[in-house]
Tab-separated table of C-alpha atoms and ligand atoms in Angstrom:
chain	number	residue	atom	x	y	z
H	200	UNK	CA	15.625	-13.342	7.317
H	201	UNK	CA	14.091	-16.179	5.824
H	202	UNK	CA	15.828	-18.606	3.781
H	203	UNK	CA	13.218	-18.433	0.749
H	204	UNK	CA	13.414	-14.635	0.848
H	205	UNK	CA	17.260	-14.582	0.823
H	206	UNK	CA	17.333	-15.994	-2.433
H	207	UNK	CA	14.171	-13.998	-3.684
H	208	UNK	CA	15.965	-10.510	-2.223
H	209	UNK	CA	18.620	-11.231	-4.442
H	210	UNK	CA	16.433	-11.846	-7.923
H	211	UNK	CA	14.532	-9.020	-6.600
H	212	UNK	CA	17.144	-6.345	-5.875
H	213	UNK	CA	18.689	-7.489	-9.060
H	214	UNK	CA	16.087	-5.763	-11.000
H	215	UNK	CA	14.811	-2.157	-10.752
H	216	UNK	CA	12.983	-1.611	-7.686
H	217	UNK	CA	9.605	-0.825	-8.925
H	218	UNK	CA	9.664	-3.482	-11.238
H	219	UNK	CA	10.387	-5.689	-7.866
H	220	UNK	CA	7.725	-4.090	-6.326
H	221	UNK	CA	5.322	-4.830	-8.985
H	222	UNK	CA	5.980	-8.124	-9.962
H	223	UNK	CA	5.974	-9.012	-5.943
H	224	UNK	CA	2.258	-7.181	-6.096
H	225	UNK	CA	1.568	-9.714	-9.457
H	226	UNK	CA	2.605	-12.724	-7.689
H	227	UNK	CA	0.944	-11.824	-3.881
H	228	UNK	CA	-2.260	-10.960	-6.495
H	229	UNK	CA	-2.212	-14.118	-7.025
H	230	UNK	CA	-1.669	-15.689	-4.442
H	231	UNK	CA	-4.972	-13.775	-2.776
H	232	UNK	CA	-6.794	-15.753	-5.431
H	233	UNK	CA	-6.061	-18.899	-3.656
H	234	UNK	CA	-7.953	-18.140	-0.162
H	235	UNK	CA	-7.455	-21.998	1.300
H	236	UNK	CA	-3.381	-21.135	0.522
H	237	UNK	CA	-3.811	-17.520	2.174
H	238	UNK	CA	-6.079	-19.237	5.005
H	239	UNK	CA	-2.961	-21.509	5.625
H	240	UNK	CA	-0.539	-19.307	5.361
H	241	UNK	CA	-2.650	-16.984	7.848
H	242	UNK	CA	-2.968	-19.161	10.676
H	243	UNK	CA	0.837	-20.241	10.495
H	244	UNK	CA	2.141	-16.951	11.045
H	245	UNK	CA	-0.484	-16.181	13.812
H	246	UNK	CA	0.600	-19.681	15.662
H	247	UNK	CA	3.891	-17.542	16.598
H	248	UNK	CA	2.454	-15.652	18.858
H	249	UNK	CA	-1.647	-17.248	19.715
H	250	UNK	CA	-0.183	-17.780	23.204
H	251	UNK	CA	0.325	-13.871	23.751
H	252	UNK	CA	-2.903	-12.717	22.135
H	253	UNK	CA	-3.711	-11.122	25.145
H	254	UNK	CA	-1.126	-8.925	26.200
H	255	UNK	CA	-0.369	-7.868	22.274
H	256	UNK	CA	-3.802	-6.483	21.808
H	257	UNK	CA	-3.708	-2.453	21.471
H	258	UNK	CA	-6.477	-0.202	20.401
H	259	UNK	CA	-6.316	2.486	17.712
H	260	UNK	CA	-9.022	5.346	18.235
H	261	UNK	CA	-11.217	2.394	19.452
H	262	UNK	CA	-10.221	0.265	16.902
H	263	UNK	CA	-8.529	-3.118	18.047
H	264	UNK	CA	-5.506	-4.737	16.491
H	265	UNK	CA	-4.887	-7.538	17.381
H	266	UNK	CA	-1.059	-6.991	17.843
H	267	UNK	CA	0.409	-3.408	17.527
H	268	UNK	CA	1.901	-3.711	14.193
H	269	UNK	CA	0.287	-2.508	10.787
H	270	UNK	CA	1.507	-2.211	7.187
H	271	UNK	CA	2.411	1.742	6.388
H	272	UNK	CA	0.447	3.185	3.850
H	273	UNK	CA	2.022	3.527	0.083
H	274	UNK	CA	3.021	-0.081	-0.742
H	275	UNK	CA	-0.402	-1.301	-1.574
H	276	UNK	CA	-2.540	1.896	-2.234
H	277	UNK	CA	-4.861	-0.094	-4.587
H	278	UNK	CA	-6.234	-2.288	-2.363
H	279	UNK	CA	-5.071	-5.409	-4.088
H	280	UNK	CA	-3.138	-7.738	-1.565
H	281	UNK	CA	-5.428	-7.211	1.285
H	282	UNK	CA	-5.523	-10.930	2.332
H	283	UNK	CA	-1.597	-11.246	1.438
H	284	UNK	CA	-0.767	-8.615	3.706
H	285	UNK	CA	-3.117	-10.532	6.765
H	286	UNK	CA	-1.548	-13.826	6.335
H	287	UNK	CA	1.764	-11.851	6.287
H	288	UNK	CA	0.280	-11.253	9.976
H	289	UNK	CA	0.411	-7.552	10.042
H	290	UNK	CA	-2.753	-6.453	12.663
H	291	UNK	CA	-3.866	-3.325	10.213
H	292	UNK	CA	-3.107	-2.564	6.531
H	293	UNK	CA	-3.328	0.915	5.748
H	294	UNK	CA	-4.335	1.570	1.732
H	295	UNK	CA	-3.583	4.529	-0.065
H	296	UNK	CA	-2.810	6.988	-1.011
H	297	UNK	CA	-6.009	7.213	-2.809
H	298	UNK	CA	-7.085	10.297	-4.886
H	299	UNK	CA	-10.406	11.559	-6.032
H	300	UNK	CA	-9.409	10.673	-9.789
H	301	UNK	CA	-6.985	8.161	-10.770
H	302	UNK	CA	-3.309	9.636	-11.369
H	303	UNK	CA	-0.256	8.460	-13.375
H	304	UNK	CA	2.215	9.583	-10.572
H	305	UNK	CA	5.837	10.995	-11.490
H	306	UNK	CA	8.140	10.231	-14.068
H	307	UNK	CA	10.039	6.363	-13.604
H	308	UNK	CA	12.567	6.088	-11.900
H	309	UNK	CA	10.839	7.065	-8.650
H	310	UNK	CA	11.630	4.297	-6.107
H	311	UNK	CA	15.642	4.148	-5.513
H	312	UNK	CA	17.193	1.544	-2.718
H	313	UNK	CA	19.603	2.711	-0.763
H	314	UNK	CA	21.174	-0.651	0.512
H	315	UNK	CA	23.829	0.483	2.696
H	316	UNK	CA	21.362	2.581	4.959
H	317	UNK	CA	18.586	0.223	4.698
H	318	UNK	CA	16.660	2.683	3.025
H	319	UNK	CA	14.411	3.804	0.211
H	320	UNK	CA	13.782	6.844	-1.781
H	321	UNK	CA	10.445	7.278	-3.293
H	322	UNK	CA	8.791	10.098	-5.582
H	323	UNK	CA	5.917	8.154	-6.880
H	324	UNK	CA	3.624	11.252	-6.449
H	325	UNK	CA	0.457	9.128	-5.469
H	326	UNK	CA	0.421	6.745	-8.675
H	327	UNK	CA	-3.017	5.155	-7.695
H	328	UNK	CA	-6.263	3.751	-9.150
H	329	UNK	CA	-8.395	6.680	-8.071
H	330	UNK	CA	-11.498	6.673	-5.154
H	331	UNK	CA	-13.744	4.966	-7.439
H	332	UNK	CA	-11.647	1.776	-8.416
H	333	UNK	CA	-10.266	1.423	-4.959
H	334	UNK	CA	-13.995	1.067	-3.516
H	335	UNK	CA	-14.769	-1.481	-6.326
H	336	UNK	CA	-12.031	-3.643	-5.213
H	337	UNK	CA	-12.673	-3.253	-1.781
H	338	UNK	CA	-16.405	-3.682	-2.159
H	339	UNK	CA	-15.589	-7.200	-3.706
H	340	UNK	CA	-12.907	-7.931	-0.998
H	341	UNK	CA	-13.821	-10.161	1.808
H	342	UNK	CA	-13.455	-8.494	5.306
H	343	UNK	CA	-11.734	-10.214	7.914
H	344	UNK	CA	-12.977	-10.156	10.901
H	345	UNK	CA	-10.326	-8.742	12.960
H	346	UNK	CA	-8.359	-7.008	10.966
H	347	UNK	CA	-9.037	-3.103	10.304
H	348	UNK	CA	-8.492	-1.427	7.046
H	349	UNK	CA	-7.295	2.399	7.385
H	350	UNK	CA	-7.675	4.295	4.418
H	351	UNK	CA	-5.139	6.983	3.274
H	352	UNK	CA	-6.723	9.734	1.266
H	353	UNK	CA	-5.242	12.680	-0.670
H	354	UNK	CA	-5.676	15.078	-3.117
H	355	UNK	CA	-4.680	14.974	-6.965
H	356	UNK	CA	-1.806	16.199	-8.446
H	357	UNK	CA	-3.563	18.648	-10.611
H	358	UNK	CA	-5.902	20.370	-8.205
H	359	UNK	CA	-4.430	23.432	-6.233
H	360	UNK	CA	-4.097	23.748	-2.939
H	361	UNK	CA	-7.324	26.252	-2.746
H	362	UNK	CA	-9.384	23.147	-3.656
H	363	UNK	CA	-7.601	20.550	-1.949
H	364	UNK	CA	-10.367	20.224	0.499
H	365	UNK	CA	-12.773	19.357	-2.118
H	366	UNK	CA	-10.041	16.231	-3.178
H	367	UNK	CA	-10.123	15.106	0.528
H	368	UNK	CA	-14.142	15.484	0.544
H	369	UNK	CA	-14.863	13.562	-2.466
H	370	UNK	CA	-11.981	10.625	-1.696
H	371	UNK	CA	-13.632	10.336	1.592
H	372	UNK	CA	-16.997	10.198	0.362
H	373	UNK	CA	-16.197	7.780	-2.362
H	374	UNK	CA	-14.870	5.347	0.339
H	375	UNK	CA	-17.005	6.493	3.874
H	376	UNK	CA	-18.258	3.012	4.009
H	377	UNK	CA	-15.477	0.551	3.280
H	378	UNK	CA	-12.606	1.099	5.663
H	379	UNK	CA	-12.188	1.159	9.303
H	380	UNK	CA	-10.718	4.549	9.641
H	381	UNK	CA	-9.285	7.204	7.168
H	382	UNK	CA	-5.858	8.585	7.367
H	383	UNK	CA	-5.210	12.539	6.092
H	384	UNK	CA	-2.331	12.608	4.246
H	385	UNK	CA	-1.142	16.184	4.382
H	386	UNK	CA	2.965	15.052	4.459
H	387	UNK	CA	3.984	13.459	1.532
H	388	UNK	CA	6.735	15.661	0.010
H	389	UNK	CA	6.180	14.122	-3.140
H	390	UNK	CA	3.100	16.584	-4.398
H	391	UNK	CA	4.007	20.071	-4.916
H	392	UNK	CA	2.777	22.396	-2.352
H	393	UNK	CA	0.751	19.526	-0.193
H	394	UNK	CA	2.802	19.963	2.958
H	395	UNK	CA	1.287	23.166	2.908
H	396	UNK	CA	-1.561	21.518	3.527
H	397	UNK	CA	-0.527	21.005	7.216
H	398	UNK	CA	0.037	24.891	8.444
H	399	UNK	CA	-2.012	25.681	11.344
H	400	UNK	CA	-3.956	28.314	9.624
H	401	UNK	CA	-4.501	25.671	6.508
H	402	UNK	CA	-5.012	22.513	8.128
H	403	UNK	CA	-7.911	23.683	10.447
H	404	UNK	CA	-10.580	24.577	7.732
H	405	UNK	CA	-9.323	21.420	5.866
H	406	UNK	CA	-10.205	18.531	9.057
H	407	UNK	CA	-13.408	20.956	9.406
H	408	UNK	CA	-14.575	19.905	5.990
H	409	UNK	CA	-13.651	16.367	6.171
H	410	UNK	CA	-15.179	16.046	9.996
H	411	UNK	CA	-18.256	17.855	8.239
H	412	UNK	CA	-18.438	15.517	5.545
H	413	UNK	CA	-17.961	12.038	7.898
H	414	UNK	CA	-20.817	13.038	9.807
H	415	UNK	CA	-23.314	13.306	6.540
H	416	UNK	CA	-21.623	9.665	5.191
H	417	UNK	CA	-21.832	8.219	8.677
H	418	UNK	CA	-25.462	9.616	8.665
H	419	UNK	CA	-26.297	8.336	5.165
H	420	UNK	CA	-24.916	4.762	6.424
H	421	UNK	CA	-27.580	4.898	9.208
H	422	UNK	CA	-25.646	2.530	11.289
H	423	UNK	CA	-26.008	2.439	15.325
H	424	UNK	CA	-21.893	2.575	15.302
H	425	UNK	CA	-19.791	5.461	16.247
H	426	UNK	CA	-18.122	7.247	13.584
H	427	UNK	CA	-15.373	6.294	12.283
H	428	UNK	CA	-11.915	7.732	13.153
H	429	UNK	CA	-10.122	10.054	11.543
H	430	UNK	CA	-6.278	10.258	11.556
H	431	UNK	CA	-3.839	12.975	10.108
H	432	UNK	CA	-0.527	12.007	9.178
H	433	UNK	CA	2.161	14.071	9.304
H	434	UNK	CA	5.718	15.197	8.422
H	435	UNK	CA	8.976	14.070	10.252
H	436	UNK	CA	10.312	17.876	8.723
H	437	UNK	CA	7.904	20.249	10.624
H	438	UNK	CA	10.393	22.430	12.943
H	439	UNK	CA	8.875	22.293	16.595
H	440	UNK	CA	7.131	25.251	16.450
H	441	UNK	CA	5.459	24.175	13.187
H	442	UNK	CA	5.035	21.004	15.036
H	443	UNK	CA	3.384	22.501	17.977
H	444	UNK	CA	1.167	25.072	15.801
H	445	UNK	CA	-0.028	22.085	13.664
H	446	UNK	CA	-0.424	19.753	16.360
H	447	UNK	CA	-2.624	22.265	18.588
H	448	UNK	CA	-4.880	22.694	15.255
H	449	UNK	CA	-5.046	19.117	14.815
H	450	UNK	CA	-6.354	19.030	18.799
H	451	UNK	CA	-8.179	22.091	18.531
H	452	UNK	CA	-10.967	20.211	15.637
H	453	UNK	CA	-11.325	16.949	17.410
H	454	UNK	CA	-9.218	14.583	15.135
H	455	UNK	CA	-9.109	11.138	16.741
H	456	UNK	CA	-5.257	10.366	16.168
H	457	UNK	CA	-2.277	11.229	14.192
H	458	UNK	CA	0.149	8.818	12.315
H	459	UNK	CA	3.936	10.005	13.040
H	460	UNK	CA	5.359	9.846	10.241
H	461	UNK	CA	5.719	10.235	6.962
H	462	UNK	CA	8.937	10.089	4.632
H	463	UNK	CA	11.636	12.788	4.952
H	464	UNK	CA	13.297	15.404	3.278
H	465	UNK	CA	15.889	15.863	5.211
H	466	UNK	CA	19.554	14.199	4.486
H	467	UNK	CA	22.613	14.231	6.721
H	468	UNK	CA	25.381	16.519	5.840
H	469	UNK	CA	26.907	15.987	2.976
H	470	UNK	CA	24.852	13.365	1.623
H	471	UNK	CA	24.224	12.650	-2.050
H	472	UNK	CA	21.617	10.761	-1.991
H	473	UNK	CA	19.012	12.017	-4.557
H	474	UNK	CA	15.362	13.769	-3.943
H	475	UNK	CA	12.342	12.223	-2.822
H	476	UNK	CA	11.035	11.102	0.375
H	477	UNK	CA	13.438	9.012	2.181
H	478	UNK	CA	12.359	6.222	4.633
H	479	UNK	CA	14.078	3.322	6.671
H	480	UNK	CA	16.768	3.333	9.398
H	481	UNK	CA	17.909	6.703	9.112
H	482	UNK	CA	14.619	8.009	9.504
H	483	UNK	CA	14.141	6.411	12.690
H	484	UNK	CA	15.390	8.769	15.376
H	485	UNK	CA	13.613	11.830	13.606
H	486	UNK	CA	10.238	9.415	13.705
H	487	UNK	CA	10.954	8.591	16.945
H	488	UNK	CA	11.216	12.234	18.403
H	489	UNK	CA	8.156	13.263	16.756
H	490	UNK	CA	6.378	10.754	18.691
H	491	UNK	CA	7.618	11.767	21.737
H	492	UNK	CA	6.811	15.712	21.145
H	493	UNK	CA	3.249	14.786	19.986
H	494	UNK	CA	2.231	12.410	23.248
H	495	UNK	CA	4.223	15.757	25.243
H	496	UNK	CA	2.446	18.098	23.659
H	497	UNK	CA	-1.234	15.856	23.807
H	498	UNK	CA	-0.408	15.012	27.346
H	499	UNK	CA	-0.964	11.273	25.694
H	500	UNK	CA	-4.549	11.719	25.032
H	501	UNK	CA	-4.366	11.446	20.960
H	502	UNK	CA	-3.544	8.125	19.722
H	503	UNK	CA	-0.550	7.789	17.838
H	504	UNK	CA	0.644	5.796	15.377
H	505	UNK	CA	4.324	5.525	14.984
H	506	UNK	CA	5.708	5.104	11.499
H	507	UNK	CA	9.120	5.330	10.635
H	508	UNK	CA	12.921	3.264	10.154
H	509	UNK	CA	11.010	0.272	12.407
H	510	UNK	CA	12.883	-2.254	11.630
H	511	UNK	CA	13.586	-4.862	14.742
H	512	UNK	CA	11.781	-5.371	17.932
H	513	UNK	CA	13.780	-2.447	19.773
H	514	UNK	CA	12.379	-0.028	17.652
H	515	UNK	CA	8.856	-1.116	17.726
H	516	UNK	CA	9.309	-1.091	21.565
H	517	UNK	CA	10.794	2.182	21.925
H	518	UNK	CA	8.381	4.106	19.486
H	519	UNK	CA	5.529	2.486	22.173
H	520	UNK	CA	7.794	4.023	24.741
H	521	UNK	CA	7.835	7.224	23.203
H	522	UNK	CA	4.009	7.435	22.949
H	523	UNK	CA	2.580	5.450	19.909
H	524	UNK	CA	-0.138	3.162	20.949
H	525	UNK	CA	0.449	1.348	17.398
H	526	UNK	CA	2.918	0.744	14.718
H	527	UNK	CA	3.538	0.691	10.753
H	528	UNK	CA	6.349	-0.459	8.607
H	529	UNK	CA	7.256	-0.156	4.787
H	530	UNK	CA	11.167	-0.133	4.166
H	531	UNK	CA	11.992	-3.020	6.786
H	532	UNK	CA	9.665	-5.333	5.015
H	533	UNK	CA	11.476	-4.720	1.284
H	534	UNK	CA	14.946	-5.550	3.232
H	535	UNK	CA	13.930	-8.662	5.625
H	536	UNK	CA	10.902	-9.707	4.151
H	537	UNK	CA	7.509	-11.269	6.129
H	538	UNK	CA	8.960	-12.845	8.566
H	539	UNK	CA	9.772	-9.396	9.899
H	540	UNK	CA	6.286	-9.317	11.037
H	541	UNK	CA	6.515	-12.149	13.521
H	542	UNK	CA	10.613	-11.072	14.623
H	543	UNK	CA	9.178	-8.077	15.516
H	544	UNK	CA	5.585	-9.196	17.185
H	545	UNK	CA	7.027	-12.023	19.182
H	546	UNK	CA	10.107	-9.475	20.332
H	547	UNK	CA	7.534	-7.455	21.748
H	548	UNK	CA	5.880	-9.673	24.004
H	549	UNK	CA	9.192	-10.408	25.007
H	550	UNK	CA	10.193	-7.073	25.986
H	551	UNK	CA	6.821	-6.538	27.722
H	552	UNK	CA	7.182	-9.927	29.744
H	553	UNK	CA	10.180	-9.252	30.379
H	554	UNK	CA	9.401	-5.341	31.909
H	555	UNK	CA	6.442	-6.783	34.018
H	556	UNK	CA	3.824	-5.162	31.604
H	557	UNK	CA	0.086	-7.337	31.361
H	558	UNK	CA	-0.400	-4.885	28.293
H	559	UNK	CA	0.951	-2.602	25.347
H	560	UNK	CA	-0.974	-0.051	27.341
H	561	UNK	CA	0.893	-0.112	29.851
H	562	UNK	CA	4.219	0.585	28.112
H	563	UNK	CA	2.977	3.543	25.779
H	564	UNK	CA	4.552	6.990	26.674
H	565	UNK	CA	6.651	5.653	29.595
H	566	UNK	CA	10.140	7.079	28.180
H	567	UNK	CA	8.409	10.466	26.904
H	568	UNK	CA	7.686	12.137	30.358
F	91	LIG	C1	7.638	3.657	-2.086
F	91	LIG	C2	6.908	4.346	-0.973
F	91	LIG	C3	5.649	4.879	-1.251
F	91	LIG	C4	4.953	5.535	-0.221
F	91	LIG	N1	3.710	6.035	-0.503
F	91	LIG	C5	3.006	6.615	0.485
F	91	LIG	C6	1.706	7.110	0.243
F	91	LIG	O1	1.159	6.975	-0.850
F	91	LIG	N2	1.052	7.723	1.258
F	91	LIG	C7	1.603	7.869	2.506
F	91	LIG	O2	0.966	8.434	3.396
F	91	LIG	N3	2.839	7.385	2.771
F	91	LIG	C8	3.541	6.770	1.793
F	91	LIG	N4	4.785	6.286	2.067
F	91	LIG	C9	5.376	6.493	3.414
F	91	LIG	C10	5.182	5.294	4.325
F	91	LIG	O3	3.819	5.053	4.563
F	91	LIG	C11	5.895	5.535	5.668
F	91	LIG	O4	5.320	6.646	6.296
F	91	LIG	C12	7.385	5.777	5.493
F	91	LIG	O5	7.927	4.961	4.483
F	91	LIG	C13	8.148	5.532	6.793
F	91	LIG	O6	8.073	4.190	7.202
F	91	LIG	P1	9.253	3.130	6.910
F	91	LIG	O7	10.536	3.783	7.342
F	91	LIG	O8	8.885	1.927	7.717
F	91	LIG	O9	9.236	2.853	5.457
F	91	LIG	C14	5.510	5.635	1.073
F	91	LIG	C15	6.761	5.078	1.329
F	91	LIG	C16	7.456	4.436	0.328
F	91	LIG	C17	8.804	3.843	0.639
């Protein structure tokens, strides 16, 4: 960990944790607002690992990144930190959840550390600006060049689950043009009834809609581009069959990838740790063996991004192993702080070297067969 965040760990976990997390937003807020600072800070963390551009470079759905590590969607679903989050050096930053209409989210407290697993529980229930705010502030943010900008979109809390596919229209609509690729969230146990969502008999009318819907934005763009990908991210706490069911759905409507996964439910036996979604180290293995049972059951051809308790260069490598052609972290980040980013890109090349591999490519899926 880094020296500086040492000490800021400890004024930060001294407080509640989303106060932490919002005075960290106000401070890397402001920080944005000083590009040559963000510029600087940008190409020191990239100097790490410039000499291994090369064989770090993996492609999501088409999409490069530059190295295979993104930030997980739900820590900036505003859009507000996109430059912080760059110079931070992660290859992808993944916004969201955003709803149709702004939304309060749950009652405070909703974001509980769990220090001694390295974890977090979260309830926020998709506290964000709403479609329209999140495209003015993306509008008015400069694009980098080569970094991609996934968009998480869900539904509102108020809307039922009959016209959920109307929320996932109208988000998409509201934001076609401004990211890179869209992520479905259908897994966040934090909205009643949403995991519903992602029941094989639910789920395929749903991605029908949206897949209907990207083709009259991508129309309406009237760009010579293909259009852009569309992801569904999913739940670590599907059994296997419900795993199967919804993963042959997902296949069966020509989704580009999935993200693997989402927050769980589940707690060990005897636990007493309190509801919400829990993420971090002890979701790891669960992550980990959905990952594998999604490049089985795909026979590798759906890109997948792994999600889930990455915290150190061994996991990042063995979620590649296990089929994800990218990564995302949340938790590890609130525990070791940026410099995670470059521990865990510069371990990779390192375990690649070191395995005779010229590319991530050519380590992705090799333990799930
Ligand atoms: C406080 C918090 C809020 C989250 N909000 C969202 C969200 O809005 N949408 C979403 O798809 N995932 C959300 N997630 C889940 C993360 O994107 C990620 O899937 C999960 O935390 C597992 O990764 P991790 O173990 O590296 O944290 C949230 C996670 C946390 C901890």
């Amino acid at each position: 960990m880094d020296g500086w965040y040492t000490w800021a760990k400890t004024a930060l976990f001294s407080l509640d944790a989303e106060q932490a997390h919002d005075m960290t937003m106000h401070v890397l807020r402001a920080v944005c607002g000083m590009p040559s600072v963000v510029q600087a800070w940008e190409k020191r963390t990239h100097r790490q690992w410039e000499a291994e551009r090369a064989l770090l470079q993996t492609h999501v759905c088409g999409i490069a990144w530059e190295h295979p590590l993104g930030l997980a969607a739900g820590l900036d679903k505003n859009a507000r930190c996109l430059p912080a989050w760059r110079a931070m050096g992660f290859a992808c930053t993944e916004i969201g959840t955003v709803t149709p209409l702004p939304q309060i989210g749950n009652d405070k407290p909703r974001l509980v550390r769990v220090v001694e697993q390295q974890a977090l529980i979260n309830r926020m229930g998709f506290n964000n600006a709403g479609a329209r705010e999140v495209a003015r502030t993306l509008f008015v943010t400069p694009k980098h060049p080569r970094k991609p900008v996934f968009i998480n979109i869900g539904k509102n809390k108020a809307t039922p689950n009959e016209e959920a596919t109307n929320d996932y229209v109208l988000a998409l609509r509201a934001l076609y043009a401004l990211g890179d690729a869209f992520v479905i969230n259908v897994s966040s146990p934090n909205t009643p009834g949403l995991r519903d969502l992602q029941q094989a008999h639910t789920i395929r009318a749903l991605l029908e809609a949206i897949i209907e819907e990207r083709e009259l934005q991508h129309a309406a763009l009237g760009i010579d581009a293909p259009q852009k990908p569309l992801l569904v991210k999913i739940s670590p706490d599907l059994t296997d069959h419900d795993l199967a069911d919804t993963i042959d759905a997902i296949r069966s409507v020509a989704i580009d990838g999935i993200v693997a996964t989402n927050t769980t439910n589940a707690r060990d036996p005897g636990s007493a740790l309190e509801a919400g979604g829990l993420s971090g180290a002890p979701l790891r293995e669960r992550s980990r063996a959905v990952i594998r049972d999604v490049y089985q059951a795909t026979r590798g051809m759906c890109p997948i991004v792994g999600c889930g308790g990455i915290s150190d260069a061994d996991d990042a490598y063995a979620a590649i192993q296990a089929g994800a052609c990218a990564l995302q972290l949340y938790t590890a980040l609130i525990y070791q702080g940026p410099s995670v980013v470059s521990r865990i890109v510069c371990g990779l090349a390192e375990r690649l070297r070191a395995d005779g591999c010229t590319s991530v490519r050519q380590a992705i899926g090799v333990a799930a067969m």
